[in-house]
PDB file of N, CA, C and O in Angstrom:
ATOM      1  N   MET A   1      77.700  46.573 -29.724  1.00 70.00           N
ATOM      2  CA  MET A   1      76.615  45.955 -30.486  1.00 70.00           C
ATOM      3  C   MET A   1      76.907  44.567 -30.337  1.00 70.00           C
ATOM      4  O   MET A   1      76.041  43.639 -30.219  1.00 70.00           O
ATOM      5  N   LYS A   2      78.209  44.030 -30.845  1.00 72.00           N
ATOM      6  CA  LYS A   2      78.379  42.617 -31.082  1.00 72.00           C
ATOM      7  C   LYS A   2      78.180  41.997 -29.607  1.00 72.00           C
ATOM      8  O   LYS A   2      77.942  40.838 -29.511  1.00 72.00           O
ATOM      9  N   LYS A   3      78.925  42.646 -28.653  1.00 74.00           N
ATOM     10  CA  LYS A   3      78.854  42.141 -27.193  1.00 74.00           C
ATOM     11  C   LYS A   3      77.544  41.887 -26.765  1.00 74.00           C
ATOM     12  O   LYS A   3      77.210  41.093 -25.993  1.00 74.00           O
ATOM     13  N   LEU A   4      76.476  43.047 -27.169  1.00 63.00           N
ATOM     14  CA  LEU A   4      75.116  42.813 -26.565  1.00 63.00           C
ATOM     15  C   LEU A   4      74.365  41.565 -27.199  1.00 63.00           C
ATOM     16  O   LEU A   4      73.745  40.779 -26.508  1.00 63.00           O
ATOM     17  N   ALA A   5      74.773  41.363 -28.667  1.00 62.00           N
ATOM     18  CA  ALA A   5      74.218  40.227 -29.200  1.00 62.00           C
ATOM     19  C   ALA A   5      74.652  38.921 -28.737  1.00 62.00           C
ATOM     20  O   ALA A   5      73.918  37.910 -28.560  1.00 62.00           O
ATOM     21  N   VAL A   6      76.090  38.957 -28.353  1.00 61.00           N
ATOM     22  CA  VAL A   6      76.626  37.558 -27.753  1.00 61.00           C
ATOM     23  C   VAL A   6      76.007  37.382 -26.235  1.00 61.00           C
ATOM     24  O   VAL A   6      75.606  36.358 -25.967  1.00 61.00           O
ATOM     25  N   ALA A   7      75.782  38.529 -25.688  1.00 63.00           N
ATOM     26  CA  ALA A   7      75.137  38.337 -24.159  1.00 63.00           C
ATOM     27  C   ALA A   7      73.837  37.831 -24.300  1.00 63.00           C
ATOM     28  O   ALA A   7      73.247  36.935 -23.529  1.00 63.00           O
ATOM     29  N   LEU A   8      72.948  38.287 -25.327  1.00 56.00           N
ATOM     30  CA  LEU A   8      71.581  37.928 -25.525  1.00 56.00           C
ATOM     31  C   LEU A   8      71.659  36.317 -25.977  1.00 56.00           C
ATOM     32  O   LEU A   8      70.649  35.773 -25.427  1.00 56.00           O
ATOM     33  N   LEU A   9      72.285  36.159 -26.725  1.00 58.00           N
ATOM     34  CA  LEU A   9      72.384  34.567 -27.113  1.00 58.00           C
ATOM     35  C   LEU A   9      72.791  33.797 -26.013  1.00 58.00           C
ATOM     36  O   LEU A   9      72.192  32.784 -25.785  1.00 58.00           O
ATOM     37  N   CYS A  10      73.718  34.137 -25.318  1.00 60.00           N
ATOM     38  CA  CYS A  10      74.112  33.340 -24.060  1.00 60.00           C
ATOM     39  C   CYS A  10      72.860  33.313 -23.080  1.00 60.00           C
ATOM     40  O   CYS A  10      72.714  32.061 -22.476  1.00 60.00           O
ATOM     41  N   ALA A  11      72.252  34.381 -22.756  1.00 61.00           N
ATOM     42  CA  ALA A  11      71.237  34.427 -21.985  1.00 61.00           C
ATOM     43  C   ALA A  11      70.001  33.415 -22.464  1.00 61.00           C
ATOM     44  O   ALA A  11      69.375  32.694 -21.640  1.00 61.00           O
ATOM     45  N   ALA A  12      69.741  33.534 -23.579  1.00 57.00           N
ATOM     46  CA  ALA A  12      68.693  32.709 -24.391  1.00 57.00           C
ATOM     47  C   ALA A  12      69.069  31.261 -24.177  1.00 57.00           C
ATOM     48  O   ALA A  12      68.334  30.298 -23.809  1.00 57.00           O
ATOM     49  N   SER A  13      70.356  30.920 -24.412  1.00 56.00           N
ATOM     50  CA  SER A  13      70.767  29.587 -24.369  1.00 56.00           C
ATOM     51  C   SER A  13      70.705  28.974 -22.892  1.00 56.00           C
ATOM     52  O   SER A  13      70.362  27.647 -22.621  1.00 56.00           O
ATOM     53  N   LEU A  14      70.986  29.693 -21.875  1.00 57.00           N
ATOM     54  CA  LEU A  14      70.866  29.374 -20.562  1.00 57.00           C
ATOM     55  C   LEU A  14      69.458  29.067 -20.019  1.00 57.00           C
ATOM     56  O   LEU A  14      69.221  28.475 -19.238  1.00 57.00           O
ATOM     57  N   SER A  15      68.415  30.053 -20.516  1.00 52.00           N
ATOM     58  CA  SER A  15      67.229  29.970 -20.015  1.00 52.00           C
ATOM     59  C   SER A  15      66.481  28.700 -20.567  1.00 52.00           C
ATOM     60  O   SER A  15      65.506  28.353 -20.240  1.00 52.00           O
ATOM     61  N   GLY A  16      66.781  28.329 -21.912  1.00 50.00           N
ATOM     62  CA  GLY A  16      66.275  27.220 -22.719  1.00 50.00           C
ATOM     63  C   GLY A  16      66.214  26.017 -21.775  1.00 50.00           C
ATOM     64  O   GLY A  16      64.965  25.457 -21.690  1.00 50.00           O
ATOM     65  N   PRO A  17      67.307  25.496 -21.380  1.00 46.00           N
ATOM     66  CA  PRO A  17      67.118  24.337 -20.565  1.00 46.00           C
ATOM     67  C   PRO A  17      66.311  24.444 -19.230  1.00 46.00           C
ATOM     68  O   PRO A  17      65.559  23.516 -18.915  1.00 46.00           O
ATOM     69  N   ALA A  18      66.415  25.505 -18.635  1.00 44.00           N
ATOM     70  CA  ALA A  18      65.534  25.724 -17.344  1.00 44.00           C
ATOM     71  C   ALA A  18      64.070  25.466 -17.728  1.00 44.00           C
ATOM     72  O   ALA A  18      63.155  24.938 -17.018  1.00 44.00           O
ATOM     73  N   VAL A  19      63.620  26.099 -18.891  1.00 37.00           N
ATOM     74  CA  VAL A  19      62.239  26.222 -19.303  1.00 37.00           C
ATOM     75  C   VAL A  19      61.936  24.584 -19.502  1.00 37.00           C
ATOM     76  O   VAL A  19      60.844  24.221 -19.181  1.00 37.00           O
ATOM     77  N   SER A  20      62.690  23.920 -20.166  1.00 40.00           N
ATOM     78  CA  SER A  20      62.504  22.578 -20.672  1.00 40.00           C
ATOM     79  C   SER A  20      62.327  21.756 -19.494  1.00 40.00           C
ATOM     80  O   SER A  20      61.583  20.671 -19.339  1.00 40.00           O
ATOM     81  N   LEU A  21      63.076  21.910 -18.448  1.00 42.00           N
ATOM     82  CA  LEU A  21      63.115  21.129 -17.314  1.00 42.00           C
ATOM     83  C   LEU A  21      61.885  21.237 -16.461  1.00 42.00           C
ATOM     84  O   LEU A  21      61.306  20.352 -15.941  1.00 42.00           O
ATOM     85  N   ALA A  22      61.433  22.489 -16.477  1.00 45.00           N
ATOM     86  CA  ALA A  22      60.148  22.934 -15.648  1.00 45.00           C
ATOM     87  C   ALA A  22      58.797  22.158 -16.447  1.00 45.00           C
ATOM     88  O   ALA A  22      58.071  21.844 -15.701  1.00 45.00           O
ATOM     89  N   GLU A  23      58.920  22.028 -17.729  1.00 47.00           N
ATOM     90  CA  GLU A  23      57.657  21.489 -18.625  1.00 47.00           C
ATOM     91  C   GLU A  23      57.982  19.894 -18.773  1.00 47.00           C
ATOM     92  O   GLU A  23      57.150  19.470 -19.332  1.00 47.00           O
ATOM     93  N   GLU A  24      58.917  19.414 -18.086  1.00 54.00           N
ATOM     94  CA  GLU A  24      59.064  17.940 -18.110  1.00 54.00           C
ATOM     95  C   GLU A  24      58.184  17.261 -17.707  1.00 54.00           C
ATOM     96  O   GLU A  24      57.678  17.434 -16.539  1.00 54.00           O
ATOM     97  N   HIS A  25      57.650  16.312 -18.540  1.00 66.00           N
ATOM     98  CA  HIS A  25      56.525  15.353 -18.040  1.00 66.00           C
ATOM     99  C   HIS A  25      57.169  13.794 -18.058  1.00 66.00           C
ATOM    100  O   HIS A  25      57.988  13.406 -18.885  1.00 66.00           O
ATOM    101  N   HIS A  26      56.599  13.246 -17.147  1.00 89.00           N
ATOM    102  CA  HIS A  26      57.101  11.717 -17.056  1.00 89.00           C
ATOM    103  C   HIS A  26      56.160  10.950 -17.716  1.00 89.00           C
ATOM    104  O   HIS A  26      54.885  10.967 -17.715  1.00 89.00           O
ATOM    105  N   ARG A  27      56.675   9.989 -18.432  1.00 92.00           N
ATOM    106  CA  ARG A  27      55.977   9.113 -19.247  1.00 92.00           C
ATOM    107  C   ARG A  27      56.350   7.572 -18.889  1.00 92.00           C
ATOM    108  O   ARG A  27      57.544   7.470 -18.743  1.00 92.00           O
ATOM    109  N   TYR A  28      55.552   6.698 -18.831  1.00 91.00           N
ATOM    110  CA  TYR A  28      55.759   5.325 -18.543  1.00 91.00           C
ATOM    111  C   TYR A  28      55.129   4.484 -19.470  1.00 91.00           C
ATOM    112  O   TYR A  28      54.016   4.568 -20.062  1.00 91.00           O
ATOM    113  N   TYR A  29      55.821   3.497 -19.924  1.00 91.00           N
ATOM    114  CA  TYR A  29      55.528   2.425 -20.999  1.00 91.00           C
ATOM    115  C   TYR A  29      54.771   1.152 -20.124  1.00 91.00           C
ATOM    116  O   TYR A  29      55.408   0.621 -19.335  1.00 91.00           O
ATOM    117  N   ASP A  30      53.686   0.894 -20.697  1.00 90.00           N
ATOM    118  CA  ASP A  30      52.862  -0.373 -20.118  1.00 90.00           C
ATOM    119  C   ASP A  30      53.068  -1.593 -21.078  1.00 90.00           C
ATOM    120  O   ASP A  30      52.587  -1.335 -22.189  1.00 90.00           O
ATOM    121  N   ARG A  31      54.016  -2.439 -20.660  1.00 90.00           N
ATOM    122  CA  ARG A  31      54.544  -3.511 -21.492  1.00 90.00           C
ATOM    123  C   ARG A  31      53.267  -4.449 -21.798  1.00 90.00           C
ATOM    124  O   ARG A  31      53.156  -4.950 -22.903  1.00 90.00           O
ATOM    125  N   GLU A  32      52.412  -4.614 -20.933  1.00 92.00           N
ATOM    126  CA  GLU A  32      51.423  -5.584 -21.098  1.00 92.00           C
ATOM    127  C   GLU A  32      50.432  -5.047 -22.215  1.00 92.00           C
ATOM    128  O   GLU A  32      49.844  -5.704 -22.903  1.00 92.00           O
ATOM    129  N   ARG A  33      50.058  -3.666 -22.207  1.00 92.00           N
ATOM    130  CA  ARG A  33      49.121  -3.202 -23.131  1.00 92.00           C
ATOM    131  C   ARG A  33      49.863  -2.426 -24.236  1.00 92.00           C
ATOM    132  O   ARG A  33      49.253  -1.857 -25.078  1.00 92.00           O
ATOM    133  N   HIS A  34      51.162  -2.361 -24.210  1.00 93.00           N
ATOM    134  CA  HIS A  34      51.883  -1.659 -25.254  1.00 93.00           C
ATOM    135  C   HIS A  34      51.379  -0.193 -25.491  1.00 93.00           C
ATOM    136  O   HIS A  34      51.186   0.249 -26.506  1.00 93.00           O
ATOM    137  N   ASP A  35      51.321   0.507 -24.342  1.00 92.00           N
ATOM    138  CA  ASP A  35      51.014   1.919 -24.582  1.00 92.00           C
ATOM    139  C   ASP A  35      51.668   2.810 -23.516  1.00 92.00           C
ATOM    140  O   ASP A  35      52.301   2.202 -22.619  1.00 92.00           O
ATOM    141  N   TRP A  36      51.625   4.063 -23.864  1.00 94.00           N
ATOM    142  CA  TRP A  36      52.316   4.895 -22.964  1.00 94.00           C
ATOM    143  C   TRP A  36      51.292   5.683 -22.041  1.00 94.00           C
ATOM    144  O   TRP A  36      50.162   6.024 -22.352  1.00 94.00           O
ATOM    145  N   HIS A  37      51.807   6.080 -20.817  1.00 92.00           N
ATOM    146  CA  HIS A  37      50.911   6.781 -19.899  1.00 92.00           C
ATOM    147  C   HIS A  37      51.847   7.907 -19.404  1.00 92.00           C
ATOM    148  O   HIS A  37      52.875   7.904 -19.091  1.00 92.00           O
ATOM    149  N   GLU A  38      51.108   9.113 -19.274  1.00 93.00           N
ATOM    150  CA  GLU A  38      51.826  10.412 -18.988  1.00 93.00           C
ATOM    151  C   GLU A  38      51.502  10.490 -17.445  1.00 93.00           C
ATOM    152  O   GLU A  38      50.265  10.467 -17.151  1.00 93.00           O
ATOM    153  N   TRP A  39      52.487  10.703 -16.661  1.00 93.00           N
ATOM    154  CA  TRP A  39      52.327  10.885 -15.295  1.00 93.00           C
ATOM    155  C   TRP A  39      51.887  12.347 -14.965  1.00 93.00           C
ATOM    156  O   TRP A  39      52.864  13.160 -15.014  1.00 93.00           O
ATOM    157  N   ASN A  40      50.814  12.729 -14.668  1.00 93.00           N
ATOM    158  CA  ASN A  40      50.416  14.065 -14.171  1.00 93.00           C
ATOM    159  C   ASN A  40      49.643  14.107 -13.019  1.00 93.00           C
ATOM    160  O   ASN A  40      49.645  12.982 -12.273  1.00 93.00           O
ATOM    161  N   GLU A  41      49.118  15.280 -12.588  1.00 93.00           N
ATOM    162  CA  GLU A  41      48.370  15.248 -11.297  1.00 93.00           C
ATOM    163  C   GLU A  41      47.286  14.364 -11.187  1.00 93.00           C
ATOM    164  O   GLU A  41      47.037  13.683 -10.018  1.00 93.00           O
ATOM    165  N   HIS A  42      46.364  14.147 -12.324  1.00 93.00           N
ATOM    166  CA  HIS A  42      45.345  13.299 -12.326  1.00 93.00           C
ATOM    167  C   HIS A  42      45.832  11.902 -11.928  1.00 93.00           C
ATOM    168  O   HIS A  42      45.283  10.995 -11.138  1.00 93.00           O
ATOM    169  N   GLU A  43      46.952  11.396 -12.747  1.00 94.00           N
ATOM    170  CA  GLU A  43      47.526  10.080 -12.684  1.00 94.00           C
ATOM    171  C   GLU A  43      48.154   9.939 -11.164  1.00 94.00           C
ATOM    172  O   GLU A  43      48.058   9.021 -10.449  1.00 94.00           O
ATOM    173  N   ASN A  44      48.636  10.842 -10.598  1.00 94.00           N
ATOM    174  CA  ASN A  44      49.051  10.859  -9.278  1.00 94.00           C
ATOM    175  C   ASN A  44      48.075  10.588  -8.265  1.00 94.00           C
ATOM    176  O   ASN A  44      48.332   9.903  -7.340  1.00 94.00           O
ATOM    177  N   ARG A  45      47.053  11.175  -8.505  1.00 94.00           N
ATOM    178  CA  ARG A  45      45.865  11.106  -7.404  1.00 94.00           C
ATOM    179  C   ARG A  45      45.244   9.591  -7.554  1.00 94.00           C
ATOM    180  O   ARG A  45      45.159   8.883  -6.652  1.00 94.00           O
ATOM    181  N   ALA A  46      45.339   9.148  -8.886  1.00 96.00           N
ATOM    182  CA  ALA A  46      44.772   7.683  -8.994  1.00 96.00           C
ATOM    183  C   ALA A  46      45.821   6.700  -8.486  1.00 96.00           C
ATOM    184  O   ALA A  46      45.495   5.692  -7.887  1.00 96.00           O
ATOM    185  N   TYR A  47      47.020   6.956  -8.455  1.00 96.00           N
ATOM    186  CA  TYR A  47      48.154   6.123  -8.058  1.00 96.00           C
ATOM    187  C   TYR A  47      48.028   6.131  -6.563  1.00 96.00           C
ATOM    188  O   TYR A  47      48.047   4.972  -5.944  1.00 96.00           O
ATOM    189  N   ARG A  48      47.866   7.228  -5.905  1.00 95.00           N
ATOM    190  CA  ARG A  48      47.664   7.256  -4.365  1.00 95.00           C
ATOM    191  C   ARG A  48      46.572   6.686  -3.876  1.00 95.00           C
ATOM    192  O   ARG A  48      46.541   5.918  -2.948  1.00 95.00           O
ATOM    193  N   HIS A  49      45.286   6.668  -4.489  1.00 95.00           N
ATOM    194  CA  HIS A  49      44.257   6.012  -4.276  1.00 95.00           C
ATOM    195  C   HIS A  49      44.478   4.439  -4.231  1.00 95.00           C
ATOM    196  O   HIS A  49      44.067   3.684  -3.637  1.00 95.00           O
ATOM    197  N   TRP A  50      45.119   3.949  -5.335  1.00 96.00           N
ATOM    198  CA  TRP A  50      45.381   2.450  -5.562  1.00 96.00           C
ATOM    199  C   TRP A  50      46.203   2.103  -4.591  1.00 96.00           C
ATOM    200  O   TRP A  50      46.156   0.997  -3.847  1.00 96.00           O
ATOM    201  N   LEU A  51      47.216   2.873  -4.145  1.00 96.00           N
ATOM    202  CA  LEU A  51      48.261   2.507  -3.107  1.00 96.00           C
ATOM    203  C   LEU A  51      47.644   2.303  -1.815  1.00 96.00           C
ATOM    204  O   LEU A  51      47.913   1.495  -0.960  1.00 96.00           O
ATOM    205  N   MET A  52      47.089   3.375  -1.406  1.00 94.00           N
ATOM    206  CA  MET A  52      46.502   3.415  -0.037  1.00 94.00           C
ATOM    207  C   MET A  52      45.168   2.678   0.159  1.00 94.00           C
ATOM    208  O   MET A  52      44.950   2.121   1.215  1.00 94.00           O
ATOM    209  N   GLU A  53      44.247   2.853  -0.765  1.00 93.00           N
ATOM    210  CA  GLU A  53      42.923   2.234  -0.608  1.00 93.00           C
ATOM    211  C   GLU A  53      42.840   0.739  -1.154  1.00 93.00           C
ATOM    212  O   GLU A  53      42.422  -0.210  -0.718  1.00 93.00           O
ATOM    213  N   GLU A  54      43.336   0.523  -2.386  1.00 93.00           N
ATOM    214  CA  GLU A  54      43.255  -0.642  -3.025  1.00 93.00           C
ATOM    215  C   GLU A  54      44.235  -1.727  -2.398  1.00 93.00           C
ATOM    216  O   GLU A  54      44.032  -2.785  -2.329  1.00 93.00           O
ATOM    217  N   ARG A  55      45.516  -1.295  -2.181  1.00 94.00           N
ATOM    218  CA  ARG A  55      46.516  -2.067  -1.820  1.00 94.00           C
ATOM    219  C   ARG A  55      46.707  -1.979  -0.155  1.00 94.00           C
ATOM    220  O   ARG A  55      47.407  -2.706   0.271  1.00 94.00           O
ATOM    221  N   ARG A  56      46.071  -1.012   0.421  1.00 94.00           N
ATOM    222  CA  ARG A  56      46.046  -1.047   1.823  1.00 94.00           C
ATOM    223  C   ARG A  56      47.477  -0.704   2.387  1.00 94.00           C
ATOM    224  O   ARG A  56      47.955  -1.263   3.429  1.00 94.00           O
ATOM    225  N   GLU A  57      48.236   0.085   1.744  1.00 92.00           N
ATOM    226  CA  GLU A  57      49.606   0.367   2.194  1.00 92.00           C
ATOM    227  C   GLU A  57      49.562   1.345   3.221  1.00 92.00           C
ATOM    228  O   GLU A  57      48.724   2.281   3.232  1.00 92.00           O
ATOM    229  N   GLN A  58      50.485   1.152   4.184  1.00 90.00           N
ATOM    230  CA  GLN A  58      50.371   2.035   5.276  1.00 90.00           C
ATOM    231  C   GLN A  58      51.311   3.421   5.182  1.00 90.00           C
ATOM    232  O   GLN A  58      51.028   4.337   5.880  1.00 90.00           O
ATOM    233  N   ARG A  59      52.052   3.441   4.009  1.00 94.00           N
ATOM    234  CA  ARG A  59      52.815   4.653   3.803  1.00 94.00           C
ATOM    235  C   ARG A  59      52.986   4.747   2.289  1.00 94.00           C
ATOM    236  O   ARG A  59      52.901   3.706   1.586  1.00 94.00           O
ATOM    237  N   TYR A  60      53.189   5.977   2.060  1.00 95.00           N
ATOM    238  CA  TYR A  60      53.302   6.243   0.476  1.00 95.00           C
ATOM    239  C   TYR A  60      54.808   5.726  -0.011  1.00 95.00           C
ATOM    240  O   TYR A  60      55.756   5.997   0.576  1.00 95.00           O
ATOM    241  N   ARG A  61      54.690   5.211  -1.155  1.00 94.00           N
ATOM    242  CA  ARG A  61      55.991   4.911  -1.867  1.00 94.00           C
ATOM    243  C   ARG A  61      55.810   5.444  -3.321  1.00 94.00           C
ATOM    244  O   ARG A  61      54.886   5.315  -3.915  1.00 94.00           O
ATOM    245  N   GLU A  62      56.958   6.142  -3.553  1.00 94.00           N
ATOM    246  CA  GLU A  62      56.979   6.680  -5.249  1.00 94.00           C
ATOM    247  C   GLU A  62      56.831   5.496  -6.118  1.00 94.00           C
ATOM    248  O   GLU A  62      57.376   4.362  -5.887  1.00 94.00           O
ATOM    249  N   TYR A  63      56.218   5.755  -7.166  1.00 94.00           N
ATOM    250  CA  TYR A  63      55.961   4.778  -8.142  1.00 94.00           C
ATOM    251  C   TYR A  63      57.191   4.155  -8.753  1.00 94.00           C
ATOM    252  O   TYR A  63      57.390   3.134  -8.859  1.00 94.00           O
ATOM    253  N   GLN A  64      58.363   5.033  -8.729  1.00 92.00           N
ATOM    254  CA  GLN A  64      59.467   4.571  -9.339  1.00 92.00           C
ATOM    255  C   GLN A  64      60.284   3.649  -8.496  1.00 92.00           C
ATOM    256  O   GLN A  64      61.003   2.821  -8.914  1.00 92.00           O
ATOM    257  N   ARG A  65      59.840   3.459  -7.256  1.00 95.00           N
ATOM    258  CA  ARG A  65      60.355   2.549  -6.232  1.00 95.00           C
ATOM    259  C   ARG A  65      59.707   1.315  -6.184  1.00 95.00           C
ATOM    260  O   ARG A  65      60.268   0.559  -5.468  1.00 95.00           O
ATOM    261  N   LEU A  66      58.840   1.244  -6.779  1.00 95.00           N
ATOM    262  CA  LEU A  66      58.030  -0.080  -6.876  1.00 95.00           C
ATOM    263  C   LEU A  66      58.650  -0.999  -7.682  1.00 95.00           C
ATOM    264  O   LEU A  66      59.321  -0.779  -8.474  1.00 95.00           O
ATOM    265  N   LYS A  67      58.700  -2.332  -7.345  1.00 95.00           N
ATOM    266  CA  LYS A  67      59.053  -3.506  -7.990  1.00 95.00           C
ATOM    267  C   LYS A  67      58.365  -3.406  -9.383  1.00 95.00           C
ATOM    268  O   LYS A  67      57.099  -3.082  -9.297  1.00 95.00           O
ATOM    269  N   ALA A  68      58.972  -4.162 -10.441  1.00 94.00           N
ATOM    270  CA  ALA A  68      58.232  -4.206 -11.598  1.00 94.00           C
ATOM    271  C   ALA A  68      56.927  -4.835 -11.680  1.00 94.00           C
ATOM    272  O   ALA A  68      55.999  -4.217 -12.361  1.00 94.00           O
ATOM    273  N   GLU A  69      56.935  -5.888 -10.847  1.00 95.00           N
ATOM    274  CA  GLU A  69      55.410  -6.560 -10.792  1.00 95.00           C
ATOM    275  C   GLU A  69      54.403  -5.733 -10.087  1.00 95.00           C
ATOM    276  O   GLU A  69      53.320  -5.728 -10.605  1.00 95.00           O
ATOM    277  N   GLN A  70      54.727  -4.878  -9.083  1.00 95.00           N
ATOM    278  CA  GLN A  70      53.847  -3.918  -8.505  1.00 95.00           C
ATOM    279  C   GLN A  70      53.481  -2.750  -9.495  1.00 95.00           C
ATOM    280  O   GLN A  70      52.457  -2.366  -9.606  1.00 95.00           O
ATOM    281  N   GLN A  71      54.523  -2.350 -10.373  1.00 95.00           N
ATOM    282  CA  GLN A  71      53.968  -1.234 -11.355  1.00 95.00           C
ATOM    283  C   GLN A  71      53.067  -1.807 -12.412  1.00 95.00           C
ATOM    284  O   GLN A  71      52.271  -1.236 -12.708  1.00 95.00           O
ATOM    285  N   ARG A  72      53.468  -3.163 -12.748  1.00 95.00           N
ATOM    286  CA  ARG A  72      52.433  -3.865 -13.821  1.00 95.00           C
ATOM    287  C   ARG A  72      50.948  -4.012 -13.100  1.00 95.00           C
ATOM    288  O   ARG A  72      50.122  -3.742 -13.802  1.00 95.00           O
ATOM    289  N   ALA A  73      51.074  -4.222 -11.839  1.00 96.00           N
ATOM    290  CA  ALA A  73      49.731  -4.495 -11.111  1.00 96.00           C
ATOM    291  C   ALA A  73      48.996  -3.233 -10.984  1.00 96.00           C
ATOM    292  O   ALA A  73      47.833  -2.897 -11.110  1.00 96.00           O
ATOM    293  N   TYR A  74      49.690  -1.907 -11.049  1.00 96.00           N
ATOM    294  CA  TYR A  74      49.007  -0.726 -10.883  1.00 96.00           C
ATOM    295  C   TYR A  74      48.473  -0.407 -12.281  1.00 96.00           C
ATOM    296  O   TYR A  74      47.360  -0.033 -12.463  1.00 96.00           O
ATOM    297  N   TRP A  75      49.330  -0.588 -13.427  1.00 95.00           N
ATOM    298  CA  TRP A  75      48.779  -0.428 -14.759  1.00 95.00           C
ATOM    299  C   TRP A  75      47.577  -1.290 -15.035  1.00 95.00           C
ATOM    300  O   TRP A  75      46.658  -0.842 -15.709  1.00 95.00           O
ATOM    301  N   ARG A  76      47.601  -2.496 -14.670  1.00 95.00           N
ATOM    302  CA  ARG A  76      46.373  -3.280 -14.804  1.00 95.00           C
ATOM    303  C   ARG A  76      45.198  -2.774 -14.171  1.00 95.00           C
ATOM    304  O   ARG A  76      44.138  -2.620 -14.636  1.00 95.00           O
ATOM    305  N   TRP A  77      45.225  -2.367 -12.831  1.00 96.00           N
ATOM    306  CA  TRP A  77      44.151  -1.750 -12.116  1.00 96.00           C
ATOM    307  C   TRP A  77      43.760  -0.321 -12.940  1.00 96.00           C
ATOM    308  O   TRP A  77      42.473  -0.109 -12.988  1.00 96.00           O
ATOM    309  N   ARG A  78      44.688   0.180 -13.326  1.00 95.00           N
ATOM    310  CA  ARG A  78      44.419   1.598 -13.986  1.00 95.00           C
ATOM    311  C   ARG A  78      43.528   1.374 -15.176  1.00 95.00           C
ATOM    312  O   ARG A  78      42.670   2.186 -15.639  1.00 95.00           O
ATOM    313  N   HIS A  79      43.983   0.287 -16.053  1.00 94.00           N
ATOM    314  CA  HIS A  79      43.159   0.077 -17.167  1.00 94.00           C
ATOM    315  C   HIS A  79      41.773  -0.459 -16.942  1.00 94.00           C
ATOM    316  O   HIS A  79      40.854  -0.342 -17.684  1.00 94.00           O
ATOM    317  N   ALA A  80      41.583  -1.096 -15.825  1.00 95.00           N
ATOM    318  CA  ALA A  80      40.476  -1.470 -15.316  1.00 95.00           C
ATOM    319  C   ALA A  80      39.532  -0.347 -14.898  1.00 95.00           C
ATOM    320  O   ALA A  80      38.240  -0.438 -14.861  1.00 95.00           O
ATOM    321  N   HIS A  81      40.118   0.513 -14.377  1.00 94.00           N
ATOM    322  CA  HIS A  81      39.262   1.777 -13.897  1.00 94.00           C
ATOM    323  C   HIS A  81      39.940   3.184 -14.656  1.00 94.00           C
ATOM    324  O   HIS A  81      40.609   4.117 -14.031  1.00 94.00           O
ATOM    325  N   PRO A  82      39.720   3.211 -16.059  1.00 90.00           N
ATOM    326  CA  PRO A  82      40.154   4.291 -16.861  1.00 90.00           C
ATOM    327  C   PRO A  82      39.696   5.563 -16.409  1.00 90.00           C
ATOM    328  O   PRO A  82      40.300   6.868 -16.705  1.00 90.00           O
ATOM    329  N   ASP A  83      38.275   5.836 -16.126  1.00 85.00           N
ATOM    330  CA  ASP A  83      37.902   7.107 -15.685  1.00 85.00           C
ATOM    331  C   ASP A  83      37.729   7.254 -14.076  1.00 85.00           C
ATOM    332  O   ASP A  83      36.908   8.098 -13.605  1.00 85.00           O
ATOM    333  N   TRP A  84      38.738   6.777 -13.427  1.00 80.00           N
ATOM    334  CA  TRP A  84      38.830   7.111 -12.056  1.00 80.00           C
ATOM    335  C   TRP A  84      39.192   8.360 -11.746  1.00 80.00           C
ATOM    336  O   TRP A  84      40.081   8.872 -12.497  1.00 80.00           O
ATOM    337  N   ARG A  85      38.501   9.179 -10.982  1.00 70.00           N
ATOM    338  CA  ARG A  85      38.837  10.645 -10.824  1.00 70.00           C
ATOM    339  C   ARG A  85      40.275  10.945 -10.618  1.00 70.00           C
ATOM    340  O   ARG A  85      40.967  11.574 -10.396  1.00 70.00           O
TER     341      ARG A  85
END
């Protein structure tokens, strides 16, 4: 019985981090507006629109790889278009 309890505790502790990693959400802080933005599918679509249509980029670049000034430019655009689909 004691071995079963230990095995269940070990299994529960191993499954905990996997669940939290799957549910991890990326959040970004906008220094100009002093607010947080959660990166989700909706934000990803807005970012792709901004990158390809507004900036006329020829290829996709991950947000994390943009220079700081380009990231700030994105958030300025995003605040100007809060209800972009």
